[in-house]
């Protein structure tokens, strides 16, 4: 079974509108972390936002916020006021412990296109 | 400048010719890892290292080797590359396990095996 599921292969949004990118996860580790990364066409991976499993409040970083619903095991990324530069691949990832180590598992990504 | 560097950035090689992709970080990070990215599959972890001389397999380790003799370096070795190892490879590092420590990625190495 997939640990991280991103159900939207592609999403379109109009400039200046908000968009939500979905991410659901599966883990039995009580202490885990969730990350979102952006990958523009140039290829680099850019960290956007982090949510810890024990964090009481949803994480926010500028125009990015994470809608964390622990009981539903979802960690959706919300981008407000979309800009043309937001067009990119977006990856959800989960850090979980395995034995004495930890792993970071990525979803397959969502390609966001912002239309002018 | 804090960064993760990878070399080479682009490489075209032939089946069976041993190659090494270097990775170096200047942030004194304990945790380093290698990923491959393939269309429609996202990033999959190849190997990771929690500290010097401590390495472990990720999800797709077959055909790869790593070593961690120094904290800053974590080379990826393909002893006998095959066409199915054609991919985009990322090295990454983070300060330590746990917490909100984000993972810093290198710029990527695009490998083609003919």
PDB file of C-alpha atoms in Angstrom, chain A residues 6 10 16 21 28 35 37 41 48 53-54 68 78-79 83 89 97 99 103 106 108-109:
ATOM      1  CA  UNK A   6      -1.542  12.360  -4.150  1.00  0.00           C
ATOM      2  CA  UNK A  10      -2.576  17.638 -12.613  1.00  0.00           C
ATOM      3  CA  UNK A  16      -4.776  35.118  -7.989  1.00  0.00           C
ATOM      4  CA  UNK A  21      -3.411  20.099  -3.469  1.00  0.00           C
ATOM      5  CA  UNK A  28       1.416   3.598  12.359  1.00  0.00           C
ATOM      6  CA  UNK A  35       6.531  18.020   4.204  1.00  0.00           C
ATOM      7  CA  UNK A  37       8.217  20.378  -1.717  1.00  0.00           C
ATOM      8  CA  UNK A  41      10.725  23.009 -14.422  1.00  0.00           C
ATOM      9  CA  UNK A  48       7.746  24.759   1.333  1.00  0.00           C
ATOM     10  CA  UNK A  53       2.117  14.993  13.978  1.00  0.00           C
ATOM     11  CA  UNK A  54       1.879  16.595  17.420  1.00  0.00           C
ATOM     12  CA  UNK A  68      -3.812  19.025   8.597  1.00  0.00           C
ATOM     13  CA  UNK A  78      -3.309  25.345   0.220  1.00  0.00           C
ATOM     14  CA  UNK A  79      -1.736  28.025  -1.949  1.00  0.00           C
ATOM     15  CA  UNK A  83       1.055  33.353  -9.090  1.00  0.00           C
ATOM     16  CA  UNK A  89       5.333  19.881  -9.578  1.00  0.00           C
ATOM     17  CA  UNK A  97      10.529   6.084  12.030  1.00  0.00           C
ATOM     18  CA  UNK A  99      13.370   0.687  13.778  1.00  0.00           C
ATOM     19  CA  UNK A 103      12.786   7.432   6.189  1.00  0.00           C
ATOM     20  CA  UNK A 106       7.368  10.863  -1.238  1.00  0.00           C
ATOM     21  CA  UNK A 108       4.022  10.790  -6.919  1.00  0.00           C
ATOM     22  CA  UNK A 109       3.376  14.480  -7.186  1.00  0.00           C
TER      23      UNK A 109
END
